[in-house]
Tab-separated table of C-alpha atoms (C1' of nucleotides) in Angstrom:
chain	number	residue	atom	x	y	z
A	1	UNK	CA	16.716	-1.219	32.387
A	2	UNK	CA	14.286	1.239	30.910
A	3	UNK	CA	11.780	-1.066	29.258
A	4	UNK	CA	8.101	-0.019	29.435
A	5	UNK	CA	5.789	-1.886	31.795
A	6	UNK	CA	2.475	-0.562	30.534
A	7	UNK	CA	1.356	-0.196	26.935
A	8	UNK	CA	-1.583	1.816	25.612
A	9	UNK	CA	-3.463	-1.253	24.431
A	10	UNK	CA	-3.674	-2.444	28.049
A	11	UNK	CA	-4.828	0.821	29.664
A	12	UNK	CA	-8.261	-0.589	30.538
A	13	UNK	CA	-6.546	-2.672	33.211
A	14	UNK	CA	-5.027	0.416	34.835
A	15	UNK	CA	-8.019	2.699	35.406
A	16	UNK	CA	-7.453	5.047	38.393
A	17	UNK	CA	-3.815	3.984	38.548
A	18	UNK	CA	-0.696	5.972	37.798
A	19	UNK	CA	1.119	4.744	34.662
A	20	UNK	CA	4.162	5.681	32.608
A	21	UNK	CA	3.895	5.497	28.832
A	22	UNK	CA	6.956	5.530	26.570
A	23	UNK	CA	6.151	6.869	23.160
A	24	UNK	CA	6.049	9.669	20.636
A	25	UNK	CA	3.939	12.811	20.188
A	26	UNK	CA	1.263	12.128	17.587
A	27	UNK	CA	-0.503	15.504	17.802
A	28	UNK	CA	-1.155	18.317	20.287
A	29	UNK	CA	-4.336	20.336	20.635
A	30	UNK	CA	-4.653	23.216	23.042
A	31	UNK	CA	-7.515	25.229	24.385
A	32	UNK	CA	-5.455	27.678	26.362
A	33	UNK	CA	-5.285	26.226	29.836
A	34	UNK	CA	-6.285	22.686	28.813
A	35	UNK	CA	-3.864	20.885	26.580
A	36	UNK	CA	-4.297	17.550	24.886
A	37	UNK	CA	-1.177	15.613	24.008
A	38	UNK	CA	-1.863	12.637	21.775
A	39	UNK	CA	0.845	10.086	22.469
A	40	UNK	CA	1.389	6.859	20.530
A	41	UNK	CA	3.506	3.952	21.723
A	42	UNK	CA	3.216	1.437	18.892
A	43	UNK	CA	0.231	-0.335	20.411
A	44	UNK	CA	-2.196	2.566	20.189
A	45	UNK	CA	-2.763	6.264	20.761
A	46	UNK	CA	-3.810	7.849	24.054
A	47	UNK	CA	-4.840	11.398	24.875
A	48	UNK	CA	-2.949	12.970	27.767
A	49	UNK	CA	-4.675	15.951	29.394
A	50	UNK	CA	-2.563	18.683	30.957
A	51	UNK	CA	-3.982	21.500	33.111
A	52	UNK	CA	-2.226	23.923	35.507
A	53	UNK	CA	-3.745	21.881	38.360
A	54	UNK	CA	-2.375	18.545	37.163
A	55	UNK	CA	1.237	19.411	36.478
A	56	UNK	CA	3.996	21.790	37.591
A	57	UNK	CA	3.964	25.331	36.104
A	58	UNK	CA	7.259	24.817	34.307
A	59	UNK	CA	6.108	21.599	32.631
A	60	UNK	CA	2.721	23.045	31.807
A	61	UNK	CA	4.381	26.016	30.136
A	62	UNK	CA	6.266	23.861	27.609
A	63	UNK	CA	3.575	21.236	27.110
A	64	UNK	CA	2.138	22.679	23.915
A	65	UNK	CA	5.536	23.320	22.319
A	66	UNK	CA	6.616	19.746	21.679
A	67	UNK	CA	6.919	19.084	17.940
A	68	UNK	CA	5.126	16.166	16.289
A	69	UNK	CA	6.965	12.812	16.594
A	70	UNK	CA	9.261	13.987	19.388
A	71	UNK	CA	9.892	11.012	21.651
A	72	UNK	CA	8.419	11.455	25.112
A	73	UNK	CA	7.810	9.617	28.375
A	74	UNK	CA	4.535	10.650	30.027
A	75	UNK	CA	3.191	9.891	33.478
A	76	UNK	CA	-0.294	10.253	34.912
A	77	UNK	CA	-3.498	8.678	36.140
A	78	UNK	CA	-5.675	6.634	33.755
A	79	UNK	CA	-9.394	7.323	33.448
A	80	UNK	CA	-12.168	6.282	31.112
A	81	UNK	CA	-13.684	9.198	29.201
A	82	UNK	CA	-16.095	9.134	26.319
A	83	UNK	CA	-14.444	12.265	24.919
A	84	UNK	CA	-11.087	10.520	24.607
A	85	UNK	CA	-10.287	9.688	20.977
A	86	UNK	CA	-8.745	6.432	19.706
A	87	UNK	CA	-8.760	4.189	22.786
A	88	UNK	CA	-11.543	5.608	24.979
A	89	UNK	CA	-9.158	6.167	27.898
A	90	UNK	CA	-7.117	9.216	28.745
A	91	UNK	CA	-4.265	10.071	31.059
A	92	UNK	CA	-4.333	13.038	33.426
A	93	UNK	CA	-0.813	14.262	32.899
A	94	UNK	CA	1.267	14.697	36.066
A	95	UNK	CA	4.726	14.665	34.526
A	96	UNK	CA	6.563	14.147	31.259
A	97	UNK	CA	10.093	14.026	29.880
A	98	UNK	CA	10.945	14.723	26.281
A	99	UNK	CA	13.516	12.133	25.234
A	100	UNK	CA	14.344	13.766	21.902
A	101	UNK	CA	12.965	17.004	20.461
A	102	UNK	CA	12.242	16.975	16.731
A	103	UNK	CA	14.161	19.905	15.287
A	104	UNK	CA	13.180	19.699	11.643
A	105	UNK	CA	9.570	19.804	10.645
A	106	UNK	CA	8.126	16.270	10.544
A	107	UNK	CA	7.227	15.739	6.886
A	108	UNK	CA	3.995	13.801	7.302
A	109	UNK	CA	1.231	16.043	8.583
A	110	UNK	CA	-2.122	14.705	9.747
A	111	UNK	CA	-3.494	15.819	6.411
A	112	UNK	CA	-3.884	14.540	2.915
A	113	UNK	CA	-0.764	13.553	1.056
A	114	UNK	CA	-0.117	12.156	-2.396
A	115	UNK	CA	0.883	8.520	-2.763
A	116	UNK	CA	4.304	9.342	-4.236
A	117	UNK	CA	5.165	11.550	-1.274
A	118	UNK	CA	3.958	8.932	1.179
A	119	UNK	CA	5.850	6.121	-0.542
A	120	UNK	CA	9.044	8.197	-0.504
A	121	UNK	CA	8.522	8.564	3.246
A	122	UNK	CA	7.429	4.995	3.866
A	123	UNK	CA	9.894	4.699	6.768
A	124	UNK	CA	7.905	7.423	8.568
A	125	UNK	CA	4.494	6.718	7.034
A	126	UNK	CA	4.298	3.375	8.891
A	127	UNK	CA	4.020	5.404	12.128
A	128	UNK	CA	0.617	6.720	11.111
A	129	UNK	CA	-2.513	5.299	12.696
A	130	UNK	CA	-3.958	3.480	9.699
A	131	UNK	CA	-0.652	2.112	8.428
A	132	UNK	CA	0.223	0.782	11.886
A	133	UNK	CA	-3.154	-0.969	12.011
A	134	UNK	CA	-2.498	-2.636	8.652
A	135	UNK	CA	0.908	-3.867	9.800
A	136	UNK	CA	-0.564	-5.280	13.005
A	137	UNK	CA	-3.245	-7.091	11.001
A	138	UNK	CA	-0.545	-8.396	8.672
A	139	UNK	CA	1.228	-9.893	11.680
A	140	UNK	CA	-2.012	-11.535	12.820
A	141	UNK	CA	-2.614	-12.956	9.345
A	142	UNK	CA	0.900	-14.386	9.145
A	143	UNK	CA	0.474	-15.980	12.572
A	144	UNK	CA	-2.966	-17.361	11.717
A	145	UNK	CA	-1.531	-19.005	8.596
A	146	UNK	CA	1.222	-20.666	10.620
A	147	UNK	CA	-1.206	-21.697	13.358
A	148	UNK	CA	-3.587	-23.227	10.825
A	149	UNK	CA	-0.950	-25.452	9.270
A	150	UNK	CA	0.944	-26.227	12.453
A	151	UNK	CA	-2.230	-27.413	14.173
A	152	UNK	CA	-3.422	-29.478	11.199
A	153	UNK	CA	-0.483	-31.833	10.901
A	154	UNK	CA	1.622	-29.864	8.393
A	155	UNK	CA	5.391	-29.695	8.694
A	156	UNK	CA	7.084	-26.385	7.908
A	157	UNK	CA	9.732	-26.916	5.218
A	158	UNK	CA	11.781	-23.932	4.093
A	159	UNK	CA	12.264	-23.659	0.343
A	160	UNK	CA	15.469	-22.170	-1.091
A	161	UNK	CA	15.565	-18.543	-2.237
A	162	UNK	CA	18.393	-19.095	-4.751
A	163	UNK	CA	17.315	-21.345	-7.584
A	164	UNK	CA	19.603	-22.744	-10.248
A	165	UNK	CA	17.590	-22.724	-13.438
A	166	UNK	CA	15.360	-20.491	-15.431
A	167	UNK	CA	12.550	-22.937	-16.133
A	168	UNK	CA	10.441	-20.720	-18.346
A	169	UNK	CA	12.826	-18.127	-19.627
A	170	UNK	CA	14.588	-15.472	-17.618
A	171	UNK	CA	12.349	-12.506	-18.362
A	172	UNK	CA	10.394	-12.726	-15.118
A	173	UNK	CA	13.257	-13.880	-12.919
A	174	UNK	CA	15.701	-11.738	-11.015
A	175	UNK	CA	19.197	-12.847	-11.922
A	176	UNK	CA	22.106	-12.675	-9.548
A	177	UNK	CA	25.769	-13.645	-9.611
A	178	UNK	CA	26.493	-16.909	-7.830
A	179	UNK	CA	30.272	-17.328	-7.737
A	180	UNK	CA	31.192	-18.181	-11.330
A	181	UNK	CA	27.655	-18.908	-12.472
A	182	UNK	CA	24.167	-17.407	-12.340
A	183	UNK	CA	21.422	-17.973	-9.821
A	184	UNK	CA	17.851	-16.711	-9.821
A	185	UNK	CA	15.604	-15.541	-6.999
A	186	UNK	CA	12.778	-17.980	-6.412
A	187	UNK	CA	9.380	-17.519	-8.008
A	188	UNK	CA	7.792	-20.377	-6.093
A	189	UNK	CA	8.772	-23.113	-3.692
A	190	UNK	CA	6.245	-25.535	-5.128
A	191	UNK	CA	8.519	-28.061	-6.818
A	192	UNK	CA	10.579	-28.322	-3.639
A	193	UNK	CA	7.400	-28.758	-1.609
A	194	UNK	CA	6.389	-31.660	-3.837
A	195	UNK	CA	9.675	-33.347	-2.919
A	196	UNK	CA	9.082	-32.545	0.758
A	197	UNK	CA	5.505	-33.905	0.665
A	198	UNK	CA	6.852	-37.248	-0.542
A	199	UNK	CA	9.156	-37.202	2.484
A	200	UNK	CA	6.864	-35.792	5.188
A	201	UNK	CA	3.265	-36.138	3.963
A	202	UNK	CA	1.783	-32.690	4.535
A	203	UNK	CA	4.145	-29.732	4.299
A	204	UNK	CA	4.157	-26.002	3.708
A	205	UNK	CA	6.665	-23.280	3.017
A	206	UNK	CA	6.241	-19.616	3.804
A	207	UNK	CA	8.550	-16.954	2.524
A	208	UNK	CA	9.256	-14.196	0.050
A	209	UNK	CA	9.102	-14.764	-3.694
A	210	UNK	CA	10.356	-12.564	-6.492
A	211	UNK	CA	9.010	-11.806	-9.924
A	212	UNK	CA	10.613	-9.446	-12.393
A	213	UNK	CA	7.341	-8.793	-14.175
A	214	UNK	CA	6.962	-5.306	-15.530
A	215	UNK	CA	3.495	-5.105	-14.039
A	216	UNK	CA	2.068	-1.808	-12.901
A	217	UNK	CA	-1.195	-2.831	-11.285
A	218	UNK	CA	-2.792	-2.658	-7.868
A	219	UNK	CA	-2.226	-6.369	-7.288
A	220	UNK	CA	1.440	-6.804	-8.208
A	221	UNK	CA	4.651	-6.470	-6.243
A	222	UNK	CA	8.099	-7.623	-7.387
A	223	UNK	CA	8.748	-9.046	-3.914
A	224	UNK	CA	5.842	-10.660	-2.119
A	225	UNK	CA	5.119	-13.367	0.428
A	226	UNK	CA	3.528	-16.651	-0.410
A	227	UNK	CA	2.492	-19.682	1.631
A	228	UNK	CA	2.566	-22.947	-0.298
A	229	UNK	CA	1.170	-26.159	1.199
A	230	UNK	CA	1.614	-29.490	-0.577
A	231	UNK	CA	-0.118	-32.714	0.451
A	232	UNK	CA	0.580	-36.335	-0.538
A	233	UNK	CA	-2.490	-38.462	-1.285
A	234	UNK	CA	-4.732	-35.373	-1.713
A	235	UNK	CA	-6.859	-34.822	-4.819
A	236	UNK	CA	-8.338	-31.559	-6.118
A	237	UNK	CA	-11.369	-31.808	-3.819
A	238	UNK	CA	-9.145	-32.389	-0.778
A	239	UNK	CA	-6.979	-29.469	-1.908
A	240	UNK	CA	-9.937	-27.083	-2.033
A	241	UNK	CA	-11.029	-28.204	1.414
A	242	UNK	CA	-7.657	-27.159	2.821
A	243	UNK	CA	-7.728	-23.832	0.957
A	244	UNK	CA	-11.249	-23.101	2.152
A	245	UNK	CA	-10.382	-24.002	5.733
A	246	UNK	CA	-7.306	-21.783	5.650
A	247	UNK	CA	-8.959	-18.676	4.219
A	248	UNK	CA	-11.967	-19.031	6.475
A	249	UNK	CA	-9.717	-19.389	9.521
A	250	UNK	CA	-7.649	-16.321	8.576
A	251	UNK	CA	-10.744	-14.138	8.210
A	252	UNK	CA	-12.287	-15.398	11.469
A	253	UNK	CA	-9.058	-14.774	13.365
A	254	UNK	CA	-8.719	-11.222	12.065
A	255	UNK	CA	-12.358	-10.476	12.895
A	256	UNK	CA	-11.846	-11.826	16.402
A	257	UNK	CA	-8.733	-9.760	17.124
A	258	UNK	CA	-9.133	-6.645	14.995
A	259	UNK	CA	-12.804	-5.932	14.334
A	260	UNK	CA	-12.590	-2.358	15.631
A	261	UNK	CA	-9.409	-1.669	13.705
A	262	UNK	CA	-11.015	-2.990	10.508
A	263	UNK	CA	-13.840	-0.517	11.049
A	264	UNK	CA	-11.286	2.296	11.450
A	265	UNK	CA	-9.891	1.260	8.059
A	266	UNK	CA	-13.401	1.596	6.640
A	267	UNK	CA	-13.812	-2.132	6.044
A	268	UNK	CA	-17.349	-3.520	5.847
A	269	UNK	CA	-17.005	-6.252	8.481
A	270	UNK	CA	-20.456	-7.721	7.796
A	271	UNK	CA	-19.359	-8.593	4.262
A	272	UNK	CA	-16.216	-10.127	5.664
A	273	UNK	CA	-18.096	-12.175	8.251
A	274	UNK	CA	-20.430	-13.491	5.562
A	275	UNK	CA	-17.450	-14.357	3.354
A	276	UNK	CA	-15.788	-16.433	6.064
A	277	UNK	CA	-18.633	-18.984	6.157
A	278	UNK	CA	-17.905	-22.289	4.467
A	279	UNK	CA	-18.455	-23.736	1.977
A	280	UNK	CA	-17.145	-21.286	-0.607
A	281	UNK	CA	-18.625	-21.288	-4.112
A	282	UNK	CA	-17.249	-23.640	-6.764
A	283	UNK	CA	-17.645	-23.045	-10.486
A	284	UNK	CA	-15.865	-24.479	-13.479
A	285	UNK	CA	-13.879	-22.379	-15.919
A	286	UNK	CA	-16.489	-22.920	-18.638
A	287	UNK	CA	-19.213	-21.552	-16.362
A	288	UNK	CA	-17.052	-18.565	-15.458
A	289	UNK	CA	-16.603	-17.753	-19.146
A	290	UNK	CA	-20.396	-17.880	-19.586
A	291	UNK	CA	-20.934	-15.551	-16.613
A	292	UNK	CA	-18.427	-13.100	-18.037
A	293	UNK	CA	-19.991	-13.096	-21.475
A	294	UNK	CA	-23.380	-12.432	-19.916
A	295	UNK	CA	-21.784	-9.505	-18.083
A	296	UNK	CA	-20.645	-8.132	-21.440
A	297	UNK	CA	-17.017	-9.232	-21.561
A	298	UNK	CA	-15.511	-10.105	-24.894
A	299	UNK	CA	-13.878	-13.337	-23.777
A	300	UNK	CA	-13.816	-16.640	-25.555
A	301	UNK	CA	-13.305	-20.145	-24.264
A	302	UNK	CA	-9.576	-20.699	-23.935
A	303	UNK	CA	-8.647	-17.165	-22.860
A	304	UNK	CA	-7.161	-16.607	-19.430
A	305	UNK	CA	-8.823	-14.060	-17.173
A	306	UNK	CA	-7.344	-10.566	-16.900
A	307	UNK	CA	-7.706	-8.232	-13.947
A	308	UNK	CA	-10.932	-6.790	-15.317
A	309	UNK	CA	-12.505	-10.217	-15.718
A	310	UNK	CA	-11.536	-11.239	-12.196
A	311	UNK	CA	-13.055	-8.055	-10.830
A	312	UNK	CA	-16.367	-8.524	-12.659
A	313	UNK	CA	-16.522	-12.178	-11.724
A	314	UNK	CA	-15.906	-11.701	-8.018
A	315	UNK	CA	-18.345	-8.816	-7.713
A	316	UNK	CA	-21.073	-11.347	-8.421
A	317	UNK	CA	-20.281	-13.407	-5.314
A	318	UNK	CA	-20.560	-12.635	-1.598
A	319	UNK	CA	-18.056	-15.332	-0.644
A	320	UNK	CA	-14.775	-16.477	-2.171
A	321	UNK	CA	-15.265	-18.567	-5.291
A	322	UNK	CA	-13.178	-21.442	-6.633
A	323	UNK	CA	-12.797	-21.504	-10.398
A	324	UNK	CA	-11.709	-25.000	-11.491
A	325	UNK	CA	-10.985	-27.065	-14.592
A	326	UNK	CA	-9.205	-24.563	-16.842
A	327	UNK	CA	-8.170	-25.633	-20.323
A	328	UNK	CA	-4.913	-27.549	-19.879
A	329	UNK	CA	-3.124	-25.454	-22.568
A	330	UNK	CA	-3.192	-22.252	-20.539
A	331	UNK	CA	-1.889	-23.946	-17.417
A	332	UNK	CA	1.567	-24.922	-16.179
A	333	UNK	CA	3.302	-28.142	-17.196
A	334	UNK	CA	2.884	-29.905	-13.849
A	335	UNK	CA	-0.919	-29.662	-13.720
A	336	UNK	CA	-2.757	-32.999	-13.767
A	337	UNK	CA	-5.241	-33.637	-16.563
A	338	UNK	CA	-8.862	-34.349	-15.722
A	339	UNK	CA	-9.306	-38.099	-16.434
A	340	UNK	CA	-12.901	-37.395	-17.502
A	341	UNK	CA	-11.901	-34.716	-20.019
A	342	UNK	CA	-8.180	-34.627	-20.904
A	343	UNK	CA	-8.540	-31.103	-22.325
A	344	UNK	CA	-9.057	-29.796	-18.782
A	345	UNK	CA	-6.695	-29.372	-15.835
A	346	UNK	CA	-7.449	-30.446	-12.280
A	347	UNK	CA	-6.601	-26.961	-11.085
A	348	UNK	CA	-8.259	-24.285	-9.026
A	349	UNK	CA	-7.974	-20.561	-8.432
A	350	UNK	CA	-9.647	-18.985	-5.439
A	351	UNK	CA	-11.018	-15.518	-6.157
A	352	UNK	CA	-11.796	-13.192	-3.242
A	353	UNK	CA	-15.143	-11.376	-3.470
A	354	UNK	CA	-15.908	-7.644	-3.746
A	355	UNK	CA	-13.730	-7.303	-6.819
A	356	UNK	CA	-10.467	-8.460	-5.222
A	357	UNK	CA	-9.743	-11.441	-7.428
A	358	UNK	CA	-7.169	-14.215	-7.265
A	359	UNK	CA	-5.606	-14.918	-3.880
A	360	UNK	CA	-4.897	-18.634	-4.395
A	361	UNK	CA	-3.751	-20.721	-7.341
A	362	UNK	CA	-3.183	-24.432	-7.176
A	363	UNK	CA	-4.432	-27.904	-7.957
A	364	UNK	CA	-3.572	-31.534	-8.353
A	365	UNK	CA	-0.124	-32.301	-9.780
A	366	UNK	CA	0.658	-34.707	-12.593
A	367	UNK	CA	1.914	-37.896	-10.945
A	368	UNK	CA	2.415	-40.044	-14.081
A	369	UNK	CA	6.004	-40.011	-15.339
A	370	UNK	CA	5.198	-40.483	-19.033
A	371	UNK	CA	2.531	-37.771	-19.155
A	372	UNK	CA	4.791	-35.385	-17.271
A	373	UNK	CA	7.645	-36.032	-19.710
A	374	UNK	CA	5.359	-35.254	-22.643
A	375	UNK	CA	4.109	-32.119	-20.927
A	376	UNK	CA	7.662	-30.867	-20.368
A	377	UNK	CA	8.371	-31.445	-24.060
A	378	UNK	CA	5.165	-29.704	-25.116
A	379	UNK	CA	6.032	-26.667	-23.005
A	380	UNK	CA	9.522	-26.545	-24.597
A	381	UNK	CA	11.237	-26.992	-21.257
A	382	UNK	CA	14.690	-28.572	-20.866
A	383	UNK	CA	14.212	-32.020	-19.384
A	384	UNK	CA	17.642	-32.172	-17.751
A	385	UNK	CA	16.923	-29.448	-15.194
A	386	UNK	CA	13.825	-31.341	-14.071
A	387	UNK	CA	15.511	-34.700	-13.559
A	388	UNK	CA	15.335	-34.387	-9.780
A	389	UNK	CA	11.660	-33.441	-10.063
A	390	UNK	CA	10.994	-36.431	-12.320
A	391	UNK	CA	12.606	-38.671	-9.693
A	392	UNK	CA	9.571	-37.933	-7.509
A	393	UNK	CA	7.518	-39.854	-10.116
A	394	UNK	CA	10.097	-42.629	-10.443
A	395	UNK	CA	10.288	-43.427	-6.756
A	396	UNK	CA	6.854	-44.029	-5.240
A	397	UNK	CA	4.709	-41.528	-7.111
A	398	UNK	CA	1.332	-40.753	-5.527
A	399	UNK	CA	-1.556	-38.389	-6.286
A	400	UNK	CA	-0.801	-35.082	-4.588
A	401	UNK	CA	-2.018	-31.517	-4.546
A	402	UNK	CA	-1.151	-28.096	-3.248
A	403	UNK	CA	-1.597	-24.377	-3.737
A	404	UNK	CA	-0.021	-21.001	-3.195
A	405	UNK	CA	-1.696	-18.182	-1.284
A	406	UNK	CA	-0.530	-14.626	-1.926
A	407	UNK	CA	-0.227	-13.000	1.474
A	408	UNK	CA	-0.373	-9.376	0.328
A	409	UNK	CA	-3.471	-9.905	-1.810
A	410	UNK	CA	-5.129	-11.616	1.140
A	411	UNK	CA	-4.268	-8.694	3.421
A	412	UNK	CA	-5.557	-6.186	0.852
A	413	UNK	CA	-8.836	-8.078	0.622
A	414	UNK	CA	-9.335	-8.447	4.372
A	415	UNK	CA	-8.383	-4.835	5.132
A	416	UNK	CA	-10.345	-3.504	2.165
A	417	UNK	CA	-7.329	-1.794	0.592
A	418	UNK	CA	-7.244	-0.721	-3.011
A	419	UNK	CA	-3.575	-1.491	-3.600
A	420	UNK	CA	-1.212	-4.170	-2.269
A	421	UNK	CA	1.562	-1.609	-1.741
A	422	UNK	CA	0.080	-0.724	1.674
A	423	UNK	CA	0.017	-4.331	2.893
A	424	UNK	CA	3.776	-4.818	3.230
A	425	UNK	CA	6.125	-2.689	5.349
A	426	UNK	CA	8.504	-1.742	2.547
A	427	UNK	CA	6.942	-2.527	-0.837
A	428	UNK	CA	9.068	-3.370	-3.851
A	429	UNK	CA	7.526	-2.312	-7.123
A	430	UNK	CA	8.744	-2.118	-10.694
A	431	UNK	CA	9.672	1.564	-10.265
A	432	UNK	CA	10.360	1.664	-6.555
A	433	UNK	CA	13.215	0.212	-4.555
A	434	UNK	CA	13.464	2.901	-1.840
A	435	UNK	CA	13.385	3.292	1.047
B	1	U	C1'	6.666	-1.823	-23.238
B	2	C	C1'	2.002	0.820	-24.677
B	3	C	C1'	-2.193	4.240	-23.591
B	4	U	C1'	-3.624	8.199	-20.473
B	5	C	C1'	-3.331	12.100	-16.766
B	6	G	C1'	-0.104	15.012	-14.076
B	7	G	C1'	4.652	17.761	-12.058
B	8	U	C1'	3.241	25.403	-9.181
B	9	A	C1'	5.219	27.263	-1.430
B	10	G	C1'	7.298	21.807	3.270
B	11	C	C1'	2.170	19.239	1.980
B	12	U	C1'	-2.768	19.267	-0.822
B	13	C	C1'	-4.355	22.165	-4.693
B	14	A	C1'	-6.067	27.052	-7.626
B	15	A	C1'	-4.464	30.659	-11.449
B	16	U	C1'	-8.837	33.046	-19.775
B	17	G	C1'	-1.360	33.581	-23.264
B	18	G	C1'	-1.272	39.595	-19.634
B	19	U	C1'	0.891	41.654	-11.610
B	20	G	C1'	1.547	33.385	-9.398
B	21	G	C1'	-3.122	32.582	-4.956
B	22	A	C1'	-5.684	29.620	-0.952
B	23	G	C1'	-5.968	25.864	2.885
B	24	C	C1'	-2.907	23.059	6.018
B	25	A	C1'	2.098	22.558	8.246
B	26	A	C1'	6.234	25.331	10.338
B	27	G	C1'	6.849	30.758	13.333
B	28	C	C1'	4.432	34.429	16.721
B	29	G	C1'	-0.094	35.574	19.632
B	30	G	C1'	-5.187	34.106	21.815
B	31	C	C1'	-8.605	30.521	23.973
B	32	U	C1'	-9.995	25.653	30.708
B	33	G	C1'	-12.616	19.688	26.970
B	34	U	C1'	-9.946	19.715	22.190
B	35	U	C1'	-11.383	15.458	18.383
B	36	A	C1'	-7.094	16.179	11.217
B	37	A	C1'	-9.699	21.711	17.126
B	38	C	C1'	-10.606	26.829	16.359
B	39	C	C1'	-9.448	32.439	15.877
B	40	G	C1'	-5.745	36.377	14.697
B	41	C	C1'	-0.799	38.109	12.770
B	42	A	C1'	3.343	37.513	9.924
B	43	A	C1'	6.179	34.659	6.589
B	44	G	C1'	6.693	31.407	2.647
B	45	G	C1'	8.120	30.845	-5.124
B	46	U	C1'	14.458	29.458	-10.245
B	47	U	C1'	6.084	27.058	-11.670
B	48	G	C1'	10.467	19.227	-12.847
B	49	C	C1'	14.863	20.044	-16.610
B	50	A	C1'	16.515	21.880	-21.578
B	51	G	C1'	15.157	24.310	-25.832
B	52	G	C1'	11.414	26.812	-29.002
B	53	U	C1'	6.972	30.102	-30.518
B	54	U	C1'	5.331	35.066	-28.751
B	55	C	C1'	5.570	42.098	-27.414
B	56	G	C1'	4.601	38.779	-23.250
B	57	A	C1'	4.660	31.541	-21.261
B	58	G	C1'	2.855	28.318	-15.002
B	59	U	C1'	-0.393	28.264	-19.429
B	60	C	C1'	1.221	26.820	-26.389
B	61	C	C1'	5.117	23.421	-29.131
B	62	U	C1'	9.480	19.713	-29.032
B	63	G	C1'	12.701	16.577	-26.260
B	64	C	C1'	14.121	14.531	-21.624
B	65	C	C1'	13.341	13.244	-16.312
B	66	C	C1'	9.892	11.852	-12.400
B	67	G	C1'	5.144	10.183	-10.713
B	68	G	C1'	-0.400	8.652	-10.734
B	69	G	C1'	-4.193	5.650	-13.181
B	70	G	C1'	-4.944	1.724	-16.659
B	71	A	C1'	-3.470	-2.145	-20.260
B	72	G	C1'	-0.353	-5.911	-21.569
B	73	C	C1'	2.740	-9.251	-19.061
B	74	C	C1'	1.803	-12.551	-14.736
B	75	A	C1'	3.427	-21.627	-12.571
RNA sequence: UCCUCGGUAGCUCAAUGGUGGAGCAAGCGGCUGUUAACCGCAAGGUUGCAGGUUCGAGUCCUGCCCGGGGAGCCA
């Protein structure tokens, strides 16, 4: 057994005690007879101080010749020191063993690099301080999403990744061979969640989705993670309450566990704290169009919002804002019509503030068989592939609602990142499949 | 797919059509509290690829390849 017993994140509990840390060399600074070895172990970075008094002459001699990212086991006494970077504690080095010397120059220096270079070295880039913080926050966000649903009576239902039919043309679907036929990678688990909600009441799925869109923007990936709850006997208002509760809970959880790390990332945590307070804003599509026109956008009623419009819109709010009641024509076939104005859909998008834009899309689903049949016809969709979906309206149809939350966009917003490519360990983009 | 900017040392970037440089990293040396440490020495090049114009091309032109930013697309 070699497994570590103490990790850097827990050093505060070991002040004045001798510890062994298993990690890698992050950087070394030397001032002649005082040497500072920055060691990271995956939970943080600690400064180890070596002097001729603290360590044997032979070990001291080699202590400033260990290349960056060499793996190393260090031993020494923990002390609090205001001069210690990163964690505020340092280790007085009494011994160390290099597990593996790096023999080629480590490509990623603690300096500026271009995004192409970094993306080509993503497998190493994730070792860097900021990237490791983002991945830890991602893990917290994923857990907070699961906790929220699990503790609010939702049942986890896994949706399939292979799907049989191209509902709306194949241009945005990844096609794959499936024995002697074709299958497509899922774009959404929603229709399956509707079936599950009729079986289990409140359900959610959480997994990767795939879109073959040739989009080159800061908010698109070809492979991204989505959480999709679906609730029986929930209307649009109930749906927004769930969405609001979820997003608020995610932000509060991240603030609780990672406030200092958010500050390292340069995130304005006061803005975030303000944004987590319910209720969020609610405006109708028609009002949003008015706001945009006042802000100088050339948009007319009936147009969908582009990235620019979303950015302008959300810069005007200090909390997330629901935009509801879009024209039914620009929305998907399963959206329920507003009984008060059949030209509108009972749908909602949730836009994150500070220019981030859409993180949630959802709404109430059409539960009337006849209207749904007409809608499928109007959208030029083949009815036969939706027969199983139509069964949900034939056998005990009820009002129901749901939404999808894009995990990477949520992470980008909470961490204050410009581009979603840094929110996922190994991003898949239109022009990038490696590493 | 379109628009736009770019591709020069391992990395980040300079270089009026006229001898391709700097900082950092890597190498060597110095420094007893460094914070992307600092100081000194030495080293580092088929200027993305192929053609063209020119006495002369990193620089201008054409094509291709690769990337950034944006647009469109986007249940």
